[in-house]
PDB file of C-alpha atoms in Angstrom:
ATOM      1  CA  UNK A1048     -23.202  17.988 -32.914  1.00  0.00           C
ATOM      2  CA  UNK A1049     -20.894  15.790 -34.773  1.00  0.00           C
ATOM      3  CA  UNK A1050     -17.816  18.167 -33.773  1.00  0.00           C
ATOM      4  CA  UNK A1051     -17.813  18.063 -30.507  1.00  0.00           C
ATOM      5  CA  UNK A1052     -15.061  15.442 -28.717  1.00  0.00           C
ATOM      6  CA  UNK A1053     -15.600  12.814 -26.426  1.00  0.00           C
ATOM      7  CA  UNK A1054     -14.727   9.889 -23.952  1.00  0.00           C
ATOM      8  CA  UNK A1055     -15.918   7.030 -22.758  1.00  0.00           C
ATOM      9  CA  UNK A1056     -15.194   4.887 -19.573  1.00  0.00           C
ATOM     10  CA  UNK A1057     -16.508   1.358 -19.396  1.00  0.00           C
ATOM     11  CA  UNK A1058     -16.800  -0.993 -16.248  1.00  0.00           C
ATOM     12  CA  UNK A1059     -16.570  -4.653 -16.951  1.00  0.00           C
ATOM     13  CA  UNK A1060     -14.779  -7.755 -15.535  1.00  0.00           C
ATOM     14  CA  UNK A1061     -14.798 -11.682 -17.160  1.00  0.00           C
ATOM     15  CA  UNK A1062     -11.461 -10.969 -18.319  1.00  0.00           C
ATOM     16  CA  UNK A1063      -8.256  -9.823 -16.795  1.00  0.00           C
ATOM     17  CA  UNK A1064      -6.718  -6.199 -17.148  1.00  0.00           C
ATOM     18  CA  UNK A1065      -3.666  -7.760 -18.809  1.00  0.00           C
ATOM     19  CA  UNK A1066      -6.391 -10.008 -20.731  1.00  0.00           C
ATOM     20  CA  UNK A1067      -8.234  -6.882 -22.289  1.00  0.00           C
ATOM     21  CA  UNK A1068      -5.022  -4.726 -22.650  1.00  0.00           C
ATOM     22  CA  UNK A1069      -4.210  -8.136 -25.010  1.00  0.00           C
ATOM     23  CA  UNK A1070      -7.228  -7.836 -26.557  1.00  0.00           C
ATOM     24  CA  UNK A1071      -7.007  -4.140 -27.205  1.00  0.00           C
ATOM     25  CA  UNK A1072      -3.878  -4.443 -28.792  1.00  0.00           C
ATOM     26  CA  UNK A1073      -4.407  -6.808 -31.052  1.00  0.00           C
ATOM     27  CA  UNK A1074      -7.340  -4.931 -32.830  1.00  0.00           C
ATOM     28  CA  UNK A1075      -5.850  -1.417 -33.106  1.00  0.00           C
ATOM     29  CA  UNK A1076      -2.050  -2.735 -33.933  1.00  0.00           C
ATOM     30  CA  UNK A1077      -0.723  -0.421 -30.989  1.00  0.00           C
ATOM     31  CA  UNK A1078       1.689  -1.311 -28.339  1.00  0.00           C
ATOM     32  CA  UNK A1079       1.235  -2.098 -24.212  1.00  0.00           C
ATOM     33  CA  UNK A1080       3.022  -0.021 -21.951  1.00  0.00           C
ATOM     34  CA  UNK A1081       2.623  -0.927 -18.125  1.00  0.00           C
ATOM     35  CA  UNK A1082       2.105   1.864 -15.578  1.00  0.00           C
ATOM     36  CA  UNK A1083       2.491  -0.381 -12.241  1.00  0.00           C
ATOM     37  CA  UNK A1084      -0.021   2.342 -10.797  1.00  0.00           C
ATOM     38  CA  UNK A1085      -2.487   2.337  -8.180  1.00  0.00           C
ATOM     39  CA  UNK A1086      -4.796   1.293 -10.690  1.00  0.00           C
ATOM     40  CA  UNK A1087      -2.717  -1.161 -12.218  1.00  0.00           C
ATOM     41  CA  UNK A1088      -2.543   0.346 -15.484  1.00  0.00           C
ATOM     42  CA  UNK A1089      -2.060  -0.580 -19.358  1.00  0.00           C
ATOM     43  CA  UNK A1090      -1.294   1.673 -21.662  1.00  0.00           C
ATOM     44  CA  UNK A1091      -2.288   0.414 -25.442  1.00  0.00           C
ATOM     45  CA  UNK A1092      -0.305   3.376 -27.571  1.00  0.00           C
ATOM     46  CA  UNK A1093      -2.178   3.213 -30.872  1.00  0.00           C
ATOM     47  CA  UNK A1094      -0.948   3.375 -34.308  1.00  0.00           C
ATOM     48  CA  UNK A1095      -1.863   7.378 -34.493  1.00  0.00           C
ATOM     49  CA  UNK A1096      -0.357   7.724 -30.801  1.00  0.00           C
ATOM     50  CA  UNK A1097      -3.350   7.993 -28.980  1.00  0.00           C
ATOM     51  CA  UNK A1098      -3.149   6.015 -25.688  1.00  0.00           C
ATOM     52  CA  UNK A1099      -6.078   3.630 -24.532  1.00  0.00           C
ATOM     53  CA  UNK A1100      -5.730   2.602 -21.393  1.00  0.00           C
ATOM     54  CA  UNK A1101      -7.184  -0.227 -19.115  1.00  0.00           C
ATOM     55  CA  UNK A1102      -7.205  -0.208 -15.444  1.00  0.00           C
ATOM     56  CA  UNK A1103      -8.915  -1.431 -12.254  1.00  0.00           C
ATOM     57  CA  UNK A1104     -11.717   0.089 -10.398  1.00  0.00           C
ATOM     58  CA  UNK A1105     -12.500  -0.317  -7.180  1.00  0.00           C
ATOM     59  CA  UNK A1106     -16.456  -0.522  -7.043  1.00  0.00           C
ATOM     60  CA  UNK A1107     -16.663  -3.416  -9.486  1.00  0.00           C
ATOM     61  CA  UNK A1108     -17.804  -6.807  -8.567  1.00  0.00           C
ATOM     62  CA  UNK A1109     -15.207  -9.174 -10.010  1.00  0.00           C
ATOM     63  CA  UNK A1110     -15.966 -12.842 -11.628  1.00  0.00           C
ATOM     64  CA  UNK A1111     -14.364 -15.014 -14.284  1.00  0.00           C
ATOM     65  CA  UNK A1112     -15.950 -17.628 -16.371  1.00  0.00           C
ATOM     66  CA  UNK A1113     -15.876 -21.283 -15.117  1.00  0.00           C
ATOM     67  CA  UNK A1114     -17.895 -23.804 -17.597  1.00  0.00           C
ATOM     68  CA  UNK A1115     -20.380 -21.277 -19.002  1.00  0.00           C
ATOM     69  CA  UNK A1116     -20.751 -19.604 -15.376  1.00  0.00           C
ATOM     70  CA  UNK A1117     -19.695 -16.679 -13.877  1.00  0.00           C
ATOM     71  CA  UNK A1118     -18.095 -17.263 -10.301  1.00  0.00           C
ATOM     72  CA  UNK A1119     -16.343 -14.526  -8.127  1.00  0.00           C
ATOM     73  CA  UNK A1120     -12.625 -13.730  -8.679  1.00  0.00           C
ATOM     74  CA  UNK A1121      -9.986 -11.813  -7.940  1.00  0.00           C
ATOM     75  CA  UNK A1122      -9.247  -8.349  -8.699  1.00  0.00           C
ATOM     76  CA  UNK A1123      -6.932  -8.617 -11.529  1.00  0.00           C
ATOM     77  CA  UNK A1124     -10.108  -9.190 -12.866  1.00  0.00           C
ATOM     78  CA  UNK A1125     -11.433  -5.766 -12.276  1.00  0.00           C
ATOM     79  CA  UNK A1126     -11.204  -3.628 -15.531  1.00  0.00           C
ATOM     80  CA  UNK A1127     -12.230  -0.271 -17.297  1.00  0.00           C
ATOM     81  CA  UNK A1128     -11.809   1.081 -20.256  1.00  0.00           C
ATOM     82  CA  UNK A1129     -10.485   4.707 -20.552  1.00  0.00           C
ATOM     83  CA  UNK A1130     -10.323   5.682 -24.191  1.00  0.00           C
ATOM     84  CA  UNK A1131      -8.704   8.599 -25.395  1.00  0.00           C
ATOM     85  CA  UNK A1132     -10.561  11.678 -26.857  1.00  0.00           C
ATOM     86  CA  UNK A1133     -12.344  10.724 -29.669  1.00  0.00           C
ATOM     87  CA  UNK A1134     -14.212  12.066 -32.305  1.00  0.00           C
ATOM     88  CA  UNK A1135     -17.738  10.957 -33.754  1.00  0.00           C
ATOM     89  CA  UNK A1136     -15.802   9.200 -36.430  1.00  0.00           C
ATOM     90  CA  UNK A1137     -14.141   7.368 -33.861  1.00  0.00           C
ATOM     91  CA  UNK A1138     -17.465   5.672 -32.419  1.00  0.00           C
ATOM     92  CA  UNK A1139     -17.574   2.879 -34.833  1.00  0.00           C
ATOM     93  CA  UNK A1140     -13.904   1.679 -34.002  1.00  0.00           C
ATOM     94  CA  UNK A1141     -14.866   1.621 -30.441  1.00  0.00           C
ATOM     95  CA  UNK A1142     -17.730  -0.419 -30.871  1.00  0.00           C
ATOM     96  CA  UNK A1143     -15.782  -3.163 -32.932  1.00  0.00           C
ATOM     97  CA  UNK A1144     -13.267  -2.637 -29.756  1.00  0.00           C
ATOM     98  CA  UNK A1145     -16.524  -3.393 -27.236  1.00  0.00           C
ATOM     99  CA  UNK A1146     -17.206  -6.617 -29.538  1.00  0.00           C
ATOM    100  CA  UNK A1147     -14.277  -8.040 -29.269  1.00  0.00           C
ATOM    101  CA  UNK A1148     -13.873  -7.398 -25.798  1.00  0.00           C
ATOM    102  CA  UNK A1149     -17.275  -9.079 -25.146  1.00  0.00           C
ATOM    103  CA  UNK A1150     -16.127 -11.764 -27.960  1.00  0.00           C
ATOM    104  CA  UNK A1151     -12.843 -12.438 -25.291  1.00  0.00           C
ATOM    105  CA  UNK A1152     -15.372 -12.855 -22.223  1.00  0.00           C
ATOM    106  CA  UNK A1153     -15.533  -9.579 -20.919  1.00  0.00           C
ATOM    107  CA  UNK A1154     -18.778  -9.185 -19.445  1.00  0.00           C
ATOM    108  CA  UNK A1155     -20.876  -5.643 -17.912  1.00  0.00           C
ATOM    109  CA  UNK A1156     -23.754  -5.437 -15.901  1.00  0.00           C
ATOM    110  CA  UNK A1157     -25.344  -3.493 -13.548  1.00  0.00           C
ATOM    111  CA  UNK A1158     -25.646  -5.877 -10.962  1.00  0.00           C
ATOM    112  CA  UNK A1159     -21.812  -6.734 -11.005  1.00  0.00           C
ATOM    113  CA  UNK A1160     -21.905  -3.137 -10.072  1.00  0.00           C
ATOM    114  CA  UNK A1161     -20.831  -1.488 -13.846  1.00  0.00           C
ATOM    115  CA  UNK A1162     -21.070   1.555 -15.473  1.00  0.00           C
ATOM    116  CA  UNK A1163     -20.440   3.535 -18.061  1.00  0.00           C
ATOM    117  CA  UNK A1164     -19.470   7.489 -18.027  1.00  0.00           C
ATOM    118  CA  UNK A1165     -19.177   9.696 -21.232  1.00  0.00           C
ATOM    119  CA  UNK A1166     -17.644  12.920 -21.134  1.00  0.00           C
ATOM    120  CA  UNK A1167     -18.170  15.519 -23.828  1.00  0.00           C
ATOM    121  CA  UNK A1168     -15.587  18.005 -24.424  1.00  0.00           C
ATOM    122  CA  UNK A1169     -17.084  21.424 -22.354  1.00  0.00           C
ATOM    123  CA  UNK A1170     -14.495  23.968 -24.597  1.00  0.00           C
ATOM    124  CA  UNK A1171     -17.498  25.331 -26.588  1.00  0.00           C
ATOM    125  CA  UNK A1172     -19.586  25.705 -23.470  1.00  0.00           C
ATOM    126  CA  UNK A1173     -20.281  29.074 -21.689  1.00  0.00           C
ATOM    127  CA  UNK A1174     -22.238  29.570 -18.156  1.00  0.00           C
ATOM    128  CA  UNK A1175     -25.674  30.346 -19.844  1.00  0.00           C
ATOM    129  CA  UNK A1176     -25.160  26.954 -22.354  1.00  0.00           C
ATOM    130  CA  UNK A1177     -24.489  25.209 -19.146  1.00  0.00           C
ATOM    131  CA  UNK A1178     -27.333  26.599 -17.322  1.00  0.00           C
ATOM    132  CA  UNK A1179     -29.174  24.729 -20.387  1.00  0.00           C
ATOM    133  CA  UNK A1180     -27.861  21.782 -20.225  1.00  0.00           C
ATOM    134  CA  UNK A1181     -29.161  22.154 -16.274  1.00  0.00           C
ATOM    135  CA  UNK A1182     -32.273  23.047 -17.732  1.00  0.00           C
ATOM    136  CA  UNK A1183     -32.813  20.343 -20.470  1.00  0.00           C
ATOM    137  CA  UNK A1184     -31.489  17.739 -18.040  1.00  0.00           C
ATOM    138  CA  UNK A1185     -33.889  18.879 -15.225  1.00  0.00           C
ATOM    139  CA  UNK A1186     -36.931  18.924 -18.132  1.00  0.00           C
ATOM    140  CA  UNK A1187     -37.185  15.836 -19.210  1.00  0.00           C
ATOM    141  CA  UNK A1188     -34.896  13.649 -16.220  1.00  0.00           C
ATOM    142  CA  UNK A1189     -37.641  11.418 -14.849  1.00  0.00           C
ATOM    143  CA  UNK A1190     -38.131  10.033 -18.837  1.00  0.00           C
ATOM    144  CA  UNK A1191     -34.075  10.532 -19.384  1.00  0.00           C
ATOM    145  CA  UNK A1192     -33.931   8.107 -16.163  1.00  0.00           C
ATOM    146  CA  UNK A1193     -36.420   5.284 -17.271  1.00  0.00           C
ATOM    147  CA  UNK A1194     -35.055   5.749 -20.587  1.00  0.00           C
ATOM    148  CA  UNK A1195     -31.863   4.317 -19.116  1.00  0.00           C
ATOM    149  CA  UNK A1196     -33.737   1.930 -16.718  1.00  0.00           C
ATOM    150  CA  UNK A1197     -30.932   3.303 -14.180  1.00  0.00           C
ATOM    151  CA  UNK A1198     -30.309   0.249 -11.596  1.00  0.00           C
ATOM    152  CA  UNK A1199     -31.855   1.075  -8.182  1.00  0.00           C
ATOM    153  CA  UNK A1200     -28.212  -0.162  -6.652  1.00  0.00           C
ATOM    154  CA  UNK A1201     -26.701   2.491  -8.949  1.00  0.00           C
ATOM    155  CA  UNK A1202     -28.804   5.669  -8.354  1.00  0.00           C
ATOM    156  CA  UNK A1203     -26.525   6.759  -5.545  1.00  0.00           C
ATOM    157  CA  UNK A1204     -23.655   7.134  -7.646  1.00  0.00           C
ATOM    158  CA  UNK A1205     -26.023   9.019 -10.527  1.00  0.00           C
ATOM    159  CA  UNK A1206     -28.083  11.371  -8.752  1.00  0.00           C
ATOM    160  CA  UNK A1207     -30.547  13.346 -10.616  1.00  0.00           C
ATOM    161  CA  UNK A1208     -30.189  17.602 -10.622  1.00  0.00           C
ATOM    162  CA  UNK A1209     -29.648  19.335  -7.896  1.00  0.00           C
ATOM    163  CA  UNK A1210     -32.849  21.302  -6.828  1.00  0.00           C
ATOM    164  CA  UNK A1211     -31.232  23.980  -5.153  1.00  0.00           C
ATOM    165  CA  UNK A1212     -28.667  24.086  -7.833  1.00  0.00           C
ATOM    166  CA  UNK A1213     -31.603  24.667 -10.250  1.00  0.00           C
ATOM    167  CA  UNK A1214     -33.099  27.501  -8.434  1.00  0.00           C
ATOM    168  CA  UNK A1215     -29.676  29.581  -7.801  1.00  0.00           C
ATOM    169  CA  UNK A1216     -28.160  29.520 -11.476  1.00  0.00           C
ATOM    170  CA  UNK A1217     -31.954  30.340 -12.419  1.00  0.00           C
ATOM    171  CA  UNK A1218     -32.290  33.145 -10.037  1.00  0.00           C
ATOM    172  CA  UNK A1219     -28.838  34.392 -10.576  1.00  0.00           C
ATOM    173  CA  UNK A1220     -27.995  33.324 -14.100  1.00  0.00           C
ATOM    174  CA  UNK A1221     -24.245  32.996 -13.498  1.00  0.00           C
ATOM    175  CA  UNK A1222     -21.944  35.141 -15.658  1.00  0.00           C
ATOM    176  CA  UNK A1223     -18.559  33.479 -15.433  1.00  0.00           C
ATOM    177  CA  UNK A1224     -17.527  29.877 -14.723  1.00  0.00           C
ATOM    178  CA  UNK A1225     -16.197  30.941 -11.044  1.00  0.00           C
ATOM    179  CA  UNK A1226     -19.894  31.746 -10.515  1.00  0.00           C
ATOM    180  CA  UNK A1227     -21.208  28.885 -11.605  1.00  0.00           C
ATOM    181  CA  UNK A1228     -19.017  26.651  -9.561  1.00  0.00           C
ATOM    182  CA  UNK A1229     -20.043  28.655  -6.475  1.00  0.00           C
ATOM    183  CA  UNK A1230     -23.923  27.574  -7.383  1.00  0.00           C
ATOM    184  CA  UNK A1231     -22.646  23.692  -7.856  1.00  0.00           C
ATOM    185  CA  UNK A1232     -20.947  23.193  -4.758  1.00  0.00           C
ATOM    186  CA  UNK A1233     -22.625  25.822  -2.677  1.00  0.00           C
ATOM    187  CA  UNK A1234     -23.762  22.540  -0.667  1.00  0.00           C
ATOM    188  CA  UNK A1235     -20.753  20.384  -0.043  1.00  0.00           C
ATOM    189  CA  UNK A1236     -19.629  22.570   2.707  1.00  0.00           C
ATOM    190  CA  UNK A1237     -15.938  22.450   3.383  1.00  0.00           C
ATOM    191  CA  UNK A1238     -15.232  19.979   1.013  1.00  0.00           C
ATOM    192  CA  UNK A1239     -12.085  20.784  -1.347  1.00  0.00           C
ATOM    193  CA  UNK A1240     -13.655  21.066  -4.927  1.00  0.00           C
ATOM    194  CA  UNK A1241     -10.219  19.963  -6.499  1.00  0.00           C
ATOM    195  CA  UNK A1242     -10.958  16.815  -5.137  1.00  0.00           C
ATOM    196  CA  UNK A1243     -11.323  14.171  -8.192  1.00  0.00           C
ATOM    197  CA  UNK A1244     -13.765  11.941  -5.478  1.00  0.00           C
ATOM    198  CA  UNK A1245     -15.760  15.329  -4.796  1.00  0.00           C
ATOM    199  CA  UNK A1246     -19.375  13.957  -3.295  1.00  0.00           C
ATOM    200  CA  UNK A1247     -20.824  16.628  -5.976  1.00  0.00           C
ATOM    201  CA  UNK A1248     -19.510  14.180  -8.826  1.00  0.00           C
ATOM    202  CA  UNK A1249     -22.428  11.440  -8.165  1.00  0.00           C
ATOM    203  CA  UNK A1250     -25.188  13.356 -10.400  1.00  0.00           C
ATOM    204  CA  UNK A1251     -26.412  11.858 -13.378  1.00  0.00           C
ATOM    205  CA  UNK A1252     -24.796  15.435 -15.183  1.00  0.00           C
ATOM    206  CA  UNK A1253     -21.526  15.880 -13.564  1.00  0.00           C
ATOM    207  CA  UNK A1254     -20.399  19.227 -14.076  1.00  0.00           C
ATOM    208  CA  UNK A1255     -17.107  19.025 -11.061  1.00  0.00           C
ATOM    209  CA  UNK A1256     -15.619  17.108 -13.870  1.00  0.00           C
ATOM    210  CA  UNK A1257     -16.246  20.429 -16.067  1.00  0.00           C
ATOM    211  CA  UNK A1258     -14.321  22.896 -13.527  1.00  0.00           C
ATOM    212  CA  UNK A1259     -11.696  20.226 -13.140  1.00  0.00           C
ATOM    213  CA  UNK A1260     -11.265  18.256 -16.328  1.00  0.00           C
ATOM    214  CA  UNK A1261     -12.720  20.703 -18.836  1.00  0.00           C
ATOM    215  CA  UNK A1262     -15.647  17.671 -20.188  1.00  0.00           C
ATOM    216  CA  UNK A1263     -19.195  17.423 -19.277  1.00  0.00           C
ATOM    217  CA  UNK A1264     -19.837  13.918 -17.360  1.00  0.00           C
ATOM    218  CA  UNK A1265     -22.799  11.934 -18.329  1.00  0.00           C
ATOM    219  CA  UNK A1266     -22.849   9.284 -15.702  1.00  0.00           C
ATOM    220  CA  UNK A1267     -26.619   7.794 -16.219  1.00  0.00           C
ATOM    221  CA  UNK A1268     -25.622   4.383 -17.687  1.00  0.00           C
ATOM    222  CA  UNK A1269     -25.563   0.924 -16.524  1.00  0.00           C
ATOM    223  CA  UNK A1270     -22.833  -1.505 -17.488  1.00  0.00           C
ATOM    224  CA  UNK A1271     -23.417  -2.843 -21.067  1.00  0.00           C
ATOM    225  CA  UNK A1272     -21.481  -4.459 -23.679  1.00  0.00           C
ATOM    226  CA  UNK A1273     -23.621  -4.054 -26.347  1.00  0.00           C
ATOM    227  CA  UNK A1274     -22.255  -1.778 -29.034  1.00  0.00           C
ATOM    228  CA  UNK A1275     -25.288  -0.265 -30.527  1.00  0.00           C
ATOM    229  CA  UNK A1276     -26.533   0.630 -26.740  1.00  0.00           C
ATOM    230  CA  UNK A1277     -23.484   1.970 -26.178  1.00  0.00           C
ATOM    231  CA  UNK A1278     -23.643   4.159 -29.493  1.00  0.00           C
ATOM    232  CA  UNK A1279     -27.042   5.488 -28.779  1.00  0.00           C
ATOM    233  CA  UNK A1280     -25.503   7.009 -25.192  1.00  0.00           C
ATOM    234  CA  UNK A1281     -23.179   8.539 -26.644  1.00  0.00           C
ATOM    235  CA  UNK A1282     -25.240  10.280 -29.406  1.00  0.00           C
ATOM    236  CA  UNK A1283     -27.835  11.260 -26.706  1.00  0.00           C
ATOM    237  CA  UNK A1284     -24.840  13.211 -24.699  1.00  0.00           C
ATOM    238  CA  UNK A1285     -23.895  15.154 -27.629  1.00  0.00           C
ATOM    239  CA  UNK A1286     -26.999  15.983 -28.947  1.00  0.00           C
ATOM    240  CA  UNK A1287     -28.415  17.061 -25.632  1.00  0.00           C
ATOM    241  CA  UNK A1288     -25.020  19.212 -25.216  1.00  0.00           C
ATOM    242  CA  UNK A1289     -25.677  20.375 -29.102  1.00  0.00           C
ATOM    243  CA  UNK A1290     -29.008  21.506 -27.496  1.00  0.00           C
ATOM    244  CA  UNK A1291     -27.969  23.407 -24.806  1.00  0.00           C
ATOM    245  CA  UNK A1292     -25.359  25.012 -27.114  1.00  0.00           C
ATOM    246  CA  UNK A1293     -27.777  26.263 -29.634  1.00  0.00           C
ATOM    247  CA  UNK A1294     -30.466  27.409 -27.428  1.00  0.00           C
ATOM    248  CA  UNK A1295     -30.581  31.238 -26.158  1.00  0.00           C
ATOM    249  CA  UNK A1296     -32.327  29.893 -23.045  1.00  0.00           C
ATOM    250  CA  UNK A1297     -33.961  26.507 -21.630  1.00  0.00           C
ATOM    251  CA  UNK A1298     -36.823  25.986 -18.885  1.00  0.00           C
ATOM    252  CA  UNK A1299     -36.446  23.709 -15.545  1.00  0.00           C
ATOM    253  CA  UNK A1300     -40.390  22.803 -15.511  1.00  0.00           C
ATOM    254  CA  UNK A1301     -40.686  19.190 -15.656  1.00  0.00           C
ATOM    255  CA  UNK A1302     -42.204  17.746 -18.417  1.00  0.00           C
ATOM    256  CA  UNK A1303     -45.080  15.195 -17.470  1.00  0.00           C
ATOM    257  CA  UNK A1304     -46.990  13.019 -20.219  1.00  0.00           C
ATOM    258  CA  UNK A1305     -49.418  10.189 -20.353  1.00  0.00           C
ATOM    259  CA  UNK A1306     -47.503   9.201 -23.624  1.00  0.00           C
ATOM    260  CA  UNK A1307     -43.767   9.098 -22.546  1.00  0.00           C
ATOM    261  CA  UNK A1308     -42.595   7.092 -25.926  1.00  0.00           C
ATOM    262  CA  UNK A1309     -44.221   9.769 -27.982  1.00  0.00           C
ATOM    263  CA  UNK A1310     -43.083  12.856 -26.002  1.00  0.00           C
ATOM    264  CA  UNK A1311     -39.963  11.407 -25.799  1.00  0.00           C
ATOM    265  CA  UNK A1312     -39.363  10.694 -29.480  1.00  0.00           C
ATOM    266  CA  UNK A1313     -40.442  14.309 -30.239  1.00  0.00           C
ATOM    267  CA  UNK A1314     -37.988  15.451 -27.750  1.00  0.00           C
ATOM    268  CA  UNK A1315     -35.172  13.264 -29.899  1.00  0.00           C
ATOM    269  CA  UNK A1316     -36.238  14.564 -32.917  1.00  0.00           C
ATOM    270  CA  UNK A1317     -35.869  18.110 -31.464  1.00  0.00           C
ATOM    271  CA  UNK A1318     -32.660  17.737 -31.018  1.00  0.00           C
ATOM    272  CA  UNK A1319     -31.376  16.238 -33.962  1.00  0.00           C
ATOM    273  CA  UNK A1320     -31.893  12.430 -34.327  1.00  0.00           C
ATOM    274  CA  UNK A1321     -33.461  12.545 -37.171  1.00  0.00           C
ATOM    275  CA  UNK A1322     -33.454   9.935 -39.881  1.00  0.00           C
ATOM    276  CA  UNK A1323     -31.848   6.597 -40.588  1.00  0.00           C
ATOM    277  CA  UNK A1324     -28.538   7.289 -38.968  1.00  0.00           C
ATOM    278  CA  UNK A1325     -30.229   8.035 -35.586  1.00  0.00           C
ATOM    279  CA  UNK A1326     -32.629   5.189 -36.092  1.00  0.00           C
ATOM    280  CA  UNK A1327     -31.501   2.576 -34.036  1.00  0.00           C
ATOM    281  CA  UNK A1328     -30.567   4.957 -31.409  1.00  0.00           C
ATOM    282  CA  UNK A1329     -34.107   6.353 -31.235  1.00  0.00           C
ATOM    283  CA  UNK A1330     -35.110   3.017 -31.008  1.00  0.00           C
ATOM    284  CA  UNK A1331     -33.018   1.801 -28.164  1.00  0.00           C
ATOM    285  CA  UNK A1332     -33.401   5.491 -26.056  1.00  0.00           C
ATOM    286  CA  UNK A1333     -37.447   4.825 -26.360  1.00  0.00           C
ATOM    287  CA  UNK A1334     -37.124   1.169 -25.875  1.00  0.00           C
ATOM    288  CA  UNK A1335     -38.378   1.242 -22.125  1.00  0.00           C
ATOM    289  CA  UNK A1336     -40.961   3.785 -22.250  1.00  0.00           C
ATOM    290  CA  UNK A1337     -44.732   3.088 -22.140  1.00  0.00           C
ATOM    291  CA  UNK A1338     -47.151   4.215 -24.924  1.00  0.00           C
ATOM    292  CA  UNK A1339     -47.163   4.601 -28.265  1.00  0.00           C
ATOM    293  CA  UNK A1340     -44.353   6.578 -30.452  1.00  0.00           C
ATOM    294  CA  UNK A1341     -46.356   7.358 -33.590  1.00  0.00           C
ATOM    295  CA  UNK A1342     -49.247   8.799 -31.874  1.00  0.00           C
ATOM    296  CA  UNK A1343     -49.752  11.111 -29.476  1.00  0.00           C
ATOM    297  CA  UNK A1344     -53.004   9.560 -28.015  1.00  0.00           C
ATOM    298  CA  UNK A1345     -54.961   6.051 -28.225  1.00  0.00           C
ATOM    299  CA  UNK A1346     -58.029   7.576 -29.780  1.00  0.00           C
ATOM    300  CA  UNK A1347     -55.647   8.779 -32.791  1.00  0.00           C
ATOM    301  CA  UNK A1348     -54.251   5.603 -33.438  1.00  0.00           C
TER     302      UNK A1348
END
């Protein structure tokens, strides 16, 4: 699980591009370049020359801090995140990063219209592992999406799986990646698939950013500045892509429970957050759900 590479986009505002490029800087001693861009953006070069950058996006609400209130702004104060590909010993020095961002002013919410996508390197991946990934998505989404407590004003933008995208690659169990792609887009029409703003993108599990980028996108998460929050997504989208990696096969039925904290925290375990180290994660994935983790029914406890 641990092997696999990632990246992580994250929507905030409170502070200025130029502000968080600053603040970016300063904790990983690297150096601001300026791309003057459509997106306006800075390029931190780090001491081991990976670039971080920060730039504007469109869809977020801006706002600044006036006295201990946030009032609207202009769009300099618009900023995400881009980090480069990281590893899983990289996650702790981007939560420090988040900290101090948040520690600046920087501020993310879902209802200043924030998110937060995590890509997972797709090089390992075949068309049957992504099928599973399908699959184990499909499973368990309606827990994966209260998990998450997905904001109603964001669900358009993080649609769940595809129905009919379910039933081909099932029925036809793609053999090559060309085959697969026909199944995702098979209903976007015309629509040019090399498109970065292709309509197909808006899923929860984004796989036009796998035929075009080459990373799984995991697009479920509201805006959030909290680092351990932010740690437990990104363990979630490994271990679920761990899953589907391992596994020879995975089923599309829907899993339905009158216990989702216990189902759910078997399902964790199952795929590998196990133990202290996952602890904290476990806690904040189940966090939302109702019943009871440690039993599987009130008569038992």
């Amino acid at each position: 699980m641990k092997n696999q590479t990632i990246g992580v986009e994250i929507e905030m505002t409170g502070i200025t591009r130029e502000e968080a490029a600053e603040v970016t800087s300063k904790f990983l001693g690297g150096k601001i370049g300026r791309a003057y861009d459509s997106y306006d953006t800075y390029k931190i070069i780090a001491p081991d020359n990976r670039v971080w950058q920060i730039m504007s996006d469109a869809s977020i609400q801006t706002m600044k801090n006036e006295k201990g209130t946030l009032v609207s702004a202009n769009r300099s104060y618009s900023v995400e995140l881009v980090t480069p590909i990281l590893k899983y010993d990289d996650v702790e020095t981007l939560q420090e990063l988040i900290r101090q961002l948040r520690h600046s002013g920087a501020v993310s919410e879902s209802r200043l219209q924030c998110g937060i996508h995590i890509h997972i390197g797709a090089k390992e991946h075949t068309p049957n592992t992504l099928k599973n990934l399908v699959n184990l998505m499909s499973s368990k989404e309606d827990l994966i999406y209260k998990s998450f407590e997905i904001d109603p004003a964001r669900v358009r933008f993080c649609q769940k799986v595809n129905n009919n995208l379910i039933e081909t690659i099932n029925k036809k169990k793609p053999k090559t990646l060309s085959e697969l792609a026909d199944a995702w887009y098979s209903d976007y029409g015309v629509e040019g698939r090399g498109r970065h703003y292709h309509t197909s993108r808006y899923h929860g599990l984004n796989l036009h950013s796998t035929f075009t980028k080459g990373t799984i996108e995991f697009r479920l998460f509201n805006g959030t500045l909290h680092a351990g929050k932010i740690r437990s997504y990104i363990v979630f989208c490994l271990a679920i892509s761990h899953q589907a990696l391992k596994q020879k096969s995975a089923s599309a039925k829907r899993t339905h429970t009158d216990n989702e904290k216990y189902t759910f925290r078997c399902w964790l375990l199952r795929l590998g957050l196990i133990g202290d180290e996952f602890k904290n994660c476990r806690k904040h994935l189940m966090k939302s759900l109702d019943g009871n983790s440690a039993w599987r029914t009130p008569r038992a406890a």
